[in-house]
Short mmCIF file of C-alpha atoms in Angstrom, two decimals:
data_model
loop_
_atom_site.label_atom_id
_atom_site.label_comp_id
_atom_site.label_asym_id
_atom_site.label_seq_id
_atom_site.Cartn_x
_atom_site.Cartn_y
_atom_site.Cartn_z
CA UNK A 839 -46.25 17.84 37.76
CA UNK A 840 -44.85 16.44 40.86
CA UNK A 841 -43.34 12.79 41.62
CA UNK A 842 -46.33 11.86 43.69
CA UNK A 843 -48.87 13.18 41.09
CA UNK A 844 -48.10 11.85 37.26
CA UNK A 845 -50.68 11.13 34.72
CA UNK A 846 -51.51 7.95 34.36
CA UNK A 847 -50.83 6.58 31.11
CA UNK A 848 -54.08 5.33 30.05
CA UNK A 849 -54.42 1.95 27.49
CA UNK A 850 -54.78 3.60 24.46
CA UNK A 851 -51.75 5.96 23.97
CA UNK A 852 -49.94 3.29 25.54
CA UNK A 853 -50.58 1.08 22.67
CA UNK A 854 -50.03 4.25 20.35
CA UNK A 855 -47.00 4.58 21.60
CA UNK A 856 -45.62 0.79 21.36
CA UNK A 857 -47.06 1.22 17.66
CA UNK A 858 -44.59 4.28 16.92
CA UNK A 859 -41.74 2.74 18.39
CA UNK A 860 -42.58 -0.19 16.28
CA UNK A 861 -42.34 1.72 13.43
CA UNK A 862 -38.94 3.43 14.23
CA UNK A 863 -37.31 0.05 14.75
CA UNK A 864 -38.42 -1.41 11.52
CA UNK A 865 -37.54 2.03 9.34
CA UNK A 866 -33.98 1.65 10.96
CA UNK A 867 -33.28 -1.61 10.33
CA UNK A 868 -34.50 -1.20 6.96
CA UNK A 869 -32.19 1.60 6.50
CA UNK A 870 -29.61 -0.54 7.88
CA UNK A 871 -30.31 -3.60 5.50
CA UNK A 872 -30.06 -1.61 2.51
CA UNK A 873 -26.56 -0.26 2.27
CA UNK A 874 -23.24 0.42 3.28
CA UNK A 875 -21.40 3.92 4.30
CA UNK A 876 -18.39 4.95 3.28
CA UNK A 877 -16.66 7.77 5.29
CA UNK A 878 -13.01 8.66 4.93
CA UNK A 879 -11.12 12.30 6.64
CA UNK A 880 -8.31 13.30 4.63
CA UNK A 881 -5.49 11.50 6.20
CA UNK A 882 -6.71 8.36 5.76
CA UNK A 883 -8.20 7.50 8.82
CA UNK A 884 -11.71 5.78 8.22
CA UNK A 885 -14.71 6.90 10.44
CA UNK A 886 -17.30 5.21 9.73
CA UNK A 887 -17.19 1.51 9.50
CA UNK A 888 -18.80 -0.33 6.12
CA UNK A 889 -22.24 -2.55 6.89
CA UNK A 890 -21.82 -6.22 7.05
CA UNK A 891 -24.04 -6.88 4.56
CA UNK A 892 -24.10 -9.07 1.89
CA UNK A 893 -23.32 -12.85 2.16
CA UNK A 894 -21.90 -14.52 5.00
CA UNK A 895 -18.28 -15.74 5.58
CA UNK A 896 -19.92 -19.03 6.02
CA UNK A 897 -21.35 -19.27 2.86
CA UNK A 898 -18.21 -19.19 1.16
CA UNK A 899 -16.98 -21.34 -1.70
CA UNK A 900 -15.09 -21.39 -4.90
CA UNK A 901 -16.60 -19.43 -7.43
CA UNK A 902 -17.66 -20.11 -11.09
CA UNK A 903 -18.83 -18.56 -14.14
CA UNK A 904 -20.22 -15.04 -12.00
CA UNK A 905 -23.54 -14.43 -14.83
CA UNK A 906 -25.68 -13.33 -12.85
CA UNK A 907 -25.17 -9.97 -10.43
CA UNK A 908 -24.89 -9.64 -6.33
CA UNK A 909 -27.98 -8.76 -5.04
CA UNK A 910 -28.45 -5.38 -5.11
CA UNK A 911 -28.33 -2.37 -2.87
CA UNK A 912 -29.58 1.07 -2.79
CA UNK A 913 -26.84 3.88 -3.59
CA UNK A 914 -24.15 4.14 -1.16
CA UNK A 915 -21.92 6.94 -0.24
CA UNK A 916 -17.91 6.90 0.46
CA UNK A 917 -16.90 10.64 1.01
CA UNK A 918 -12.99 11.00 1.85
CA UNK A 919 -12.30 14.11 4.06
CA UNK A 920 -11.30 17.46 1.59
CA UNK A 921 -12.66 17.67 -1.62
CA UNK A 922 -13.14 14.19 -2.18
CA UNK A 923 -16.43 12.72 -1.87
CA UNK A 924 -17.35 9.58 -3.92
CA UNK A 925 -20.35 7.76 -4.23
CA UNK A 926 -21.96 4.34 -5.01
CA UNK A 927 -24.50 4.37 -7.43
CA UNK A 928 -26.02 1.23 -9.26
CA UNK A 929 -26.72 -2.39 -8.32
CA UNK A 930 -23.73 -5.27 -6.85
CA UNK A 931 -22.71 -6.22 -9.81
CA UNK A 932 -20.10 -9.53 -8.26
CA UNK A 933 -20.02 -13.54 -9.22
CA UNK A 934 -22.76 -15.84 -7.30
CA UNK A 935 -21.38 -16.53 -3.53
CA UNK A 936 -18.61 -13.68 -3.51
CA UNK A 937 -18.55 -12.09 0.38
CA UNK A 938 -18.49 -8.38 0.63
CA UNK A 939 -16.94 -8.05 3.66
CA UNK A 940 -13.24 -9.51 3.15
CA UNK A 941 -12.72 -5.87 1.61
CA UNK A 942 -11.70 -3.57 3.72
CA UNK A 943 -13.28 -0.90 1.46
CA UNK A 944 -13.66 -0.20 -1.90
CA UNK A 945 -11.10 -0.90 -4.89
CA UNK A 946 -9.20 0.78 -7.72
CA UNK A 947 -8.85 -0.74 -10.77
CA UNK A 948 -7.15 -0.23 -13.45
CA UNK A 949 -9.50 -2.59 -16.34
CA UNK A 950 -6.46 -1.61 -19.33
CA UNK A 951 -8.61 -2.73 -22.72
CA UNK A 952 -11.17 -0.01 -22.05
CA UNK A 953 -9.47 2.53 -21.19
CA UNK A 954 -10.33 3.44 -18.26
CA UNK A 955 -9.97 3.49 -14.45
CA UNK A 956 -12.04 2.70 -11.73
CA UNK A 957 -13.08 2.66 -8.19
CA UNK A 958 -15.67 0.27 -7.02
CA UNK A 959 -17.20 -1.18 -3.59
CA UNK A 960 -17.02 -4.06 -1.69
CA UNK A 961 -20.50 -5.24 -3.12
CA UNK A 962 -19.27 -4.43 -6.46
CA UNK A 963 -21.24 -0.68 -7.32
CA UNK A 964 -19.36 1.86 -9.14
CA UNK A 965 -18.13 5.01 -7.23
CA UNK A 966 -15.88 6.49 -9.44
CA UNK A 967 -14.33 6.49 -12.97
CA UNK A 968 -11.98 7.70 -14.93
CA UNK A 969 -12.19 9.62 -17.76
CA UNK A 970 -15.71 10.35 -17.96
CA UNK A 971 -16.98 11.93 -20.93
CA UNK A 972 -15.66 15.49 -20.65
CA UNK A 973 -13.09 14.61 -18.43
CA UNK A 974 -9.79 15.16 -20.97
CA UNK A 975 -8.75 18.21 -21.77
CA UNK A 976 -8.06 19.26 -25.84
CA UNK A 977 -5.31 16.91 -27.06
CA UNK A 978 -4.74 14.70 -24.28
CA UNK A 979 -5.56 10.72 -24.54
CA UNK A 980 -5.58 8.29 -22.25
CA UNK A 981 -5.04 4.29 -23.37
CA UNK A 982 -4.54 0.99 -22.02
CA UNK A 983 -4.14 2.05 -17.99
CA UNK A 984 -1.34 -0.83 -16.98
CA UNK A 985 -1.35 0.12 -13.48
CA UNK A 986 -2.84 2.98 -11.19
CA UNK A 987 -1.70 3.34 -7.70
CA UNK A 988 -3.30 6.19 -4.92
CA UNK A 989 -0.64 9.00 -3.98
CA UNK A 990 0.54 8.41 -0.26
CA UNK A 991 -1.55 11.35 0.32
CA UNK A 992 -4.81 9.64 -1.07
CA UNK A 993 -6.22 12.14 -3.38
CA UNK A 994 -4.19 11.66 -6.55
CA UNK A 995 -3.87 8.47 -8.82
CA UNK A 996 -0.63 7.93 -10.45
CA UNK A 997 -1.07 5.56 -13.74
CA UNK A 998 0.80 4.73 -15.56
CA UNK A 999 0.13 3.69 -19.62
CA UNK A 1000 2.45 1.15 -20.63
CA UNK A 1001 2.23 0.79 -24.20
CA UNK A 1002 1.51 5.12 -24.60
CA UNK A 1003 4.75 5.44 -22.67
CA UNK A 1004 3.83 7.80 -20.10
CA UNK A 1005 2.79 8.16 -16.88
CA UNK A 1006 -0.23 9.91 -15.58
CA UNK A 1007 -1.05 11.83 -12.29
CA UNK A 1008 -4.98 12.40 -12.23
CA UNK A 1009 -6.40 14.39 -9.00
CA UNK A 1010 -9.50 11.80 -8.09
CA UNK A 1011 -11.74 15.06 -6.51
CA UNK A 1012 -11.15 17.25 -10.22
CA UNK A 1013 -11.53 14.60 -12.50
CA UNK A 1014 -8.26 16.23 -14.09
CA UNK A 1015 -4.79 15.13 -15.42
CA UNK A 1016 -2.40 17.30 -13.87
CA UNK A 1017 0.86 15.72 -14.93
CA UNK A 1018 1.87 13.92 -17.45
CA UNK A 1019 5.74 12.49 -17.83
CA UNK A 1020 6.58 10.86 -21.36
CA UNK A 1021 5.81 11.24 -24.83
CA UNK A 1022 2.93 9.46 -25.77
CA UNK A 1023 3.35 6.92 -28.12
CA UNK A 1024 7.03 7.32 -28.27
CA UNK A 1025 9.25 5.14 -26.60
CA UNK A 1026 12.44 6.19 -26.32
CA UNK A 1027 14.94 6.92 -23.27
CA UNK A 1028 15.97 10.74 -23.22
CA UNK A 1029 14.07 12.96 -21.45
CA UNK A 1030 10.22 13.09 -21.05
CA UNK A 1031 10.79 9.78 -22.62
CA UNK A 1032 10.13 6.25 -21.40
CA UNK A 1033 10.03 2.59 -23.12
CA UNK A 1034 7.03 0.08 -21.71
CA UNK A 1035 7.22 2.25 -17.93
CA UNK A 1036 5.61 -0.24 -15.40
CA UNK A 1037 3.83 0.20 -12.15
CA UNK A 1038 5.35 3.88 -11.59
CA UNK A 1039 4.68 4.52 -7.81
CA UNK A 1040 5.09 8.59 -5.82
CA UNK A 1041 7.10 9.03 -2.89
CA UNK A 1042 5.60 11.09 0.25
CA UNK A 1043 7.94 14.10 -1.69
CA UNK A 1044 5.84 14.46 -5.00
CA UNK A 1045 9.10 12.44 -6.72
CA UNK A 1046 7.72 9.06 -8.97
CA UNK A 1047 9.76 6.08 -9.21
CA UNK A 1048 9.44 4.37 -12.09
CA UNK A 1049 10.50 0.48 -13.56
CA UNK A 1050 11.28 1.87 -17.18
CA UNK A 1051 11.21 -1.84 -18.74
CA UNK A 1052 12.67 -2.09 -21.99
CA UNK A 1053 15.16 0.54 -20.92
CA UNK A 1054 16.53 -1.95 -18.81
CA UNK A 1055 16.96 0.76 -15.48
CA UNK A 1056 14.66 2.18 -12.75
CA UNK A 1057 14.13 6.27 -12.82
CA UNK A 1058 13.36 9.04 -10.23
CA UNK A 1059 11.19 11.87 -11.46
CA UNK A 1060 11.83 14.87 -9.59
CA UNK A 1061 7.80 16.61 -8.93
CA UNK A 1062 6.45 18.43 -11.63
CA UNK A 1063 9.82 17.47 -13.39
CA UNK A 1064 10.07 16.46 -17.11
CA UNK A 1065 14.07 14.72 -17.00
CA UNK A 1066 14.76 12.45 -14.29
CA UNK A 1067 16.75 12.64 -11.42
CA UNK A 1068 18.41 9.90 -10.45
CA UNK A 1069 18.38 6.09 -12.94
CA UNK A 1070 19.66 2.57 -11.45
CA UNK A 1071 20.59 0.67 -13.84
CA UNK A 1072 22.51 1.13 -17.28
CA UNK A 1073 20.16 2.09 -20.03
CA UNK A 1074 19.84 -1.20 -22.31
CA UNK A 1075 21.89 -3.38 -20.63
CA UNK A 1076 18.63 -6.40 -19.74
CA UNK A 1077 20.92 -8.61 -17.10
CA UNK A 1078 20.19 -9.55 -14.13
CA UNK A 1079 22.98 -7.72 -11.62
CA UNK A 1080 21.73 -4.94 -9.63
CA UNK A 1081 21.98 -2.51 -9.04
CA UNK A 1082 24.62 -1.81 -12.46
CA UNK A 1083 22.30 -3.82 -13.93
CA UNK A 1084 18.60 -5.02 -14.26
CA UNK A 1085 16.71 -7.26 -16.45
CA UNK A 1086 13.61 -5.42 -17.67
CA UNK A 1087 12.14 -4.76 -13.88
CA UNK A 1088 8.35 -4.50 -14.00
CA UNK A 1089 8.19 -3.23 -10.18
CA UNK A 1090 9.92 -1.49 -7.84
CA UNK A 1091 7.57 -1.72 -4.67
CA UNK A 1092 8.20 -0.19 -0.86
CA UNK A 1093 8.86 -1.97 1.95
CA UNK A 1094 8.48 -1.40 5.49
CA UNK A 1095 11.56 -0.58 6.56
CA UNK A 1096 12.41 2.07 3.94
CA UNK A 1097 13.75 -0.43 1.20
CA UNK A 1098 12.39 -1.61 -1.97
CA UNK A 1099 11.18 -4.96 -3.69
CA UNK A 1100 12.50 -4.82 -7.25
CA UNK A 1101 10.95 -7.45 -10.00
CA UNK A 1102 13.13 -8.36 -13.01
CA UNK A 1103 11.35 -10.52 -15.10
CA UNK A 1104 14.46 -12.33 -17.42
CA UNK A 1105 15.83 -14.72 -15.27
CA UNK A 1106 13.10 -14.09 -12.63
CA UNK A 1107 14.75 -12.56 -9.60
CA UNK A 1108 13.15 -10.24 -6.56
CA UNK A 1109 15.57 -7.57 -4.90
CA UNK A 1110 15.54 -6.14 -2.02
CA UNK A 1111 17.49 -2.20 -2.14
CA UNK A 1112 17.48 0.99 -1.43
CA UNK A 1113 17.16 4.10 -3.61
CA UNK A 1114 20.82 4.07 -3.77
CA UNK A 1115 21.06 0.90 -5.36
CA UNK A 1116 22.26 -0.48 -1.63
CA UNK A 1117 21.60 -4.73 -2.60
CA UNK A 1118 19.91 -6.32 0.75
CA UNK A 1119 19.60 -9.55 -1.19
CA UNK A 1120 18.69 -11.17 -4.16
CA UNK A 1121 15.90 -13.91 -4.80
CA UNK A 1122 15.56 -16.57 -7.71
CA UNK A 1123 12.52 -17.39 -8.46
CA UNK A 1124 12.93 -20.36 -10.06
CA UNK A 1125 9.55 -22.28 -10.64
CA UNK A 1126 7.93 -18.56 -11.80
CA UNK A 1127 8.30 -17.60 -15.97
CA UNK A 1128 7.07 -14.37 -15.98
CA UNK A 1129 7.40 -12.64 -12.18
CA UNK A 1130 5.38 -9.75 -11.70
CA UNK A 1131 4.80 -6.91 -9.08
CA UNK A 1132 6.79 -8.26 -6.04
CA UNK A 1133 5.60 -6.91 -3.07
CA UNK A 1134 6.24 -7.44 0.75
CA UNK A 1135 3.34 -8.52 3.19
CA UNK A 1136 5.47 -9.33 6.62
CA UNK A 1137 8.79 -10.25 7.66
CA UNK A 1138 10.87 -12.28 5.32
CA UNK A 1139 7.40 -12.66 3.55
CA UNK A 1140 7.11 -11.68 -0.01
CA UNK A 1141 3.88 -11.81 -2.70
CA UNK A 1142 3.66 -12.47 -6.22
CA UNK A 1143 2.39 -13.00 -9.04
CA UNK A 1144 3.30 -15.65 -12.80
CA UNK A 1145 1.89 -13.32 -15.37
CA UNK A 1146 2.38 -16.66 -17.40
CA UNK A 1147 -1.22 -19.21 -18.75
CA UNK A 1148 -1.62 -20.34 -16.85
CA UNK A 1149 -0.46 -18.27 -13.50
CA UNK A 1150 0.07 -18.45 -10.38
CA UNK A 1151 0.17 -16.46 -7.10
CA UNK A 1152 2.75 -17.22 -4.53
CA UNK A 1153 4.39 -16.08 -1.03
CA UNK A 1154 7.97 -16.52 -1.00
CA UNK A 1155 10.82 -15.71 1.71
CA UNK A 1156 14.38 -13.75 0.92
CA UNK A 1157 15.98 -17.35 -0.27
CA UNK A 1158 12.99 -17.66 -2.83
CA UNK A 1159 11.95 -20.58 -0.76
CA UNK A 1160 7.89 -20.63 -1.91
CA UNK A 1161 5.49 -20.43 1.25
CA UNK A 1162 2.23 -20.85 -0.57
CA UNK A 1163 1.02 -21.12 -4.18
CA UNK A 1164 -2.04 -21.32 -5.51
CA UNK A 1165 -2.29 -22.30 -8.64
CA UNK A 1166 -5.67 -23.60 -10.05
CA UNK A 1167 -5.76 -26.17 -13.36
CA UNK A 1168 -8.73 -26.28 -16.11
CA UNK A 1169 -11.31 -24.12 -16.32
CA UNK A 1170 -10.30 -22.08 -13.09
CA UNK A 1171 -7.48 -21.93 -13.75
CA UNK A 1172 -5.57 -18.00 -13.85
CA UNK A 1173 -4.50 -16.53 -16.87
CA UNK A 1174 -1.78 -13.57 -17.26
CA UNK A 1175 -2.07 -12.37 -13.53
CA UNK A 1176 -0.13 -9.57 -13.10
CA UNK A 1177 -0.15 -8.09 -9.70
CA UNK A 1178 -2.15 -9.50 -5.93
CA UNK A 1179 -2.23 -7.21 -2.97
CA UNK A 1180 -2.27 -8.51 0.45
CA UNK A 1181 -6.14 -8.12 2.68
CA UNK A 1182 -6.45 -6.95 6.12
CA UNK A 1183 -8.15 -10.58 6.98
CA UNK A 1184 -4.71 -12.12 5.26
CA UNK A 1185 -6.14 -13.07 1.78
CA UNK A 1186 -5.18 -11.67 -1.38
CA UNK A 1187 -6.57 -9.40 -3.65
CA UNK A 1188 -5.31 -10.38 -7.42
CA UNK A 1189 -5.95 -9.10 -10.81
CA UNK A 1190 -6.22 -12.51 -13.16
CA UNK A 1191 -6.16 -10.30 -16.35
CA UNK A 1192 -6.81 -12.49 -19.21
CA UNK A 1193 -9.40 -13.84 -17.60
CA UNK A 1194 -11.26 -10.36 -17.20
CA UNK A 1195 -12.15 -10.23 -13.63
CA UNK A 1196 -10.33 -9.52 -10.14
CA UNK A 1197 -10.38 -12.11 -7.96
CA UNK A 1198 -9.96 -12.53 -3.91
CA UNK A 1199 -8.29 -15.81 -2.47
CA UNK A 1200 -8.34 -16.96 1.00
CA UNK A 1201 -5.04 -18.96 1.46
CA UNK A 1202 -6.15 -20.67 4.48
CA UNK A 1203 -8.71 -22.89 1.54
CA UNK A 1204 -7.82 -21.50 -1.52
CA UNK A 1205 -11.22 -20.59 -2.73
CA UNK A 1206 -11.85 -17.92 -5.00
CA UNK A 1207 -14.10 -15.44 -2.45
CA UNK A 1208 -14.75 -12.69 -4.26
CA UNK A 1209 -15.23 -11.67 -7.74
CA UNK A 1210 -15.88 -8.62 -10.17
CA UNK A 1211 -15.89 -9.56 -13.87
CA UNK A 1212 -16.80 -12.22 -15.46
CA UNK A 1213 -14.41 -14.83 -16.81
CA UNK A 1214 -13.50 -15.72 -19.81
CA UNK A 1215 -15.51 -12.45 -21.15
CA UNK A 1216 -14.80 -9.77 -21.98
CA UNK A 1217 -16.73 -6.08 -21.62
CA UNK A 1218 -17.53 -2.68 -20.42
CA UNK A 1219 -20.78 -2.80 -19.02
CA UNK A 1220 -21.76 -2.70 -15.62
CA UNK A 1221 -20.15 -5.80 -13.81
CA UNK A 1222 -17.60 -6.24 -16.75
CA UNK A 1223 -13.58 -5.75 -17.15
CA UNK A 1224 -11.50 -6.22 -20.42
CA UNK A 1225 -7.49 -7.13 -19.03
CA UNK A 1226 -7.41 -5.76 -15.71
CA UNK A 1227 -4.19 -5.47 -15.30
CA UNK A 1228 -3.60 -2.90 -11.77
CA UNK A 1229 -5.06 -2.81 -8.57
CA UNK A 1230 -4.81 -0.73 -5.63
CA UNK A 1231 -6.77 -0.58 -1.82
CA UNK A 1232 -9.20 2.33 -0.88
CA UNK A 1233 -6.94 5.10 1.50
CA UNK A 1234 -6.01 3.72 3.94
CA UNK A 1235 -5.22 0.78 3.54
CA UNK A 1236 -4.08 1.20 -0.07
CA UNK A 1237 -0.42 0.51 -0.87
CA UNK A 1238 1.42 3.72 -0.72
CA UNK A 1239 -0.48 5.14 1.63
CA UNK A 1240 0.20 2.69 3.96
CA UNK A 1241 3.97 2.40 3.76
CA UNK A 1242 3.80 6.31 3.37
CA UNK A 1243 5.85 6.41 6.34
CA UNK A 1244 9.06 4.51 5.18
CA UNK A 1245 9.36 5.44 1.61
CA UNK A 1246 11.72 7.76 2.17
CA UNK A 1247 13.30 10.68 -0.71
CA UNK A 1248 15.15 10.38 -3.51
CA UNK A 1249 19.13 10.35 -2.67
CA UNK A 1250 19.98 13.40 -2.86
CA UNK A 1251 24.33 12.40 -4.04
#
């Protein structure tokens, strides 16, 4: 058929085509509204962005008791590259007024008193859980996980069971414990023993750095090893004089310059040093009773929490000057928050342990803009937590993935 002799479309055919096109558009819009799809490549680059579902940012407000679930959505998929595949299931479970768009992706939660790790998406839907029935081998235990972080390659999780005296490495794809350091239930300071370890992190080469609180030391464990390769601090001497001694260290977080930020409970100190023990500075946080897990959020900007009742979240500089503080009172008071992490949009993600919730705070308004968990109510069913004590963002936004290029290695001398 030539251009000069094209068949003229009849009115009936034209109307039918319009109906088909409209039907396709309705189907496409419905699919877009029902959920979001998360696809992560093996090197941690997000290849498909999430849909901006949920409540509009303009509707942000202070969240109160999350007695109702967030608007439910059909399951969505999160597919990290390689062997990692996680899929959302069930409806969302967020506090009313929560804005899912404040999160860059899913989050990992160490739900301590429920003896489990969870990955949930920004809508509060379950993506992954450990352990499931059958995940633990004969004789294995997994109790009271205190902290959990993705490894620098994003494929495993380092979980610290502080009160059980062990550090575990869990493979996300296989749901298997692939490494353990420590003797479950037996505190100590010799080979393969710890005494209230906290916030273990893995270096890119596989070594693990552990602040060992009651031994008052920071230890480094070679990949797969069961004896330490290096130690900072003197075992049992619990006073602030780094790097010779530490006053109950509870956090050793990597910085952008290759150094590490060390938090000490005794005396409320935060220090910058490298893994050889070379000290850059120490800041005394006089207004913080129990500092926990300080980490860097920018040039000379650091974020920490006060693990107290009432608690607080604050930022400070290397002199200890407080730059911002979130310390609500009354029914919204924090109750032993143990970790806060920065979000790419400038908000702060934190676990409010004894209030049984994980929250996002907008520092510009000092309001909670997202919440998972029911304030003051512990539980284990969907939407509930029981003393959540650890957090991480899903790769590529996770703490150790973002710092992998500058974390360095354990010194050899």
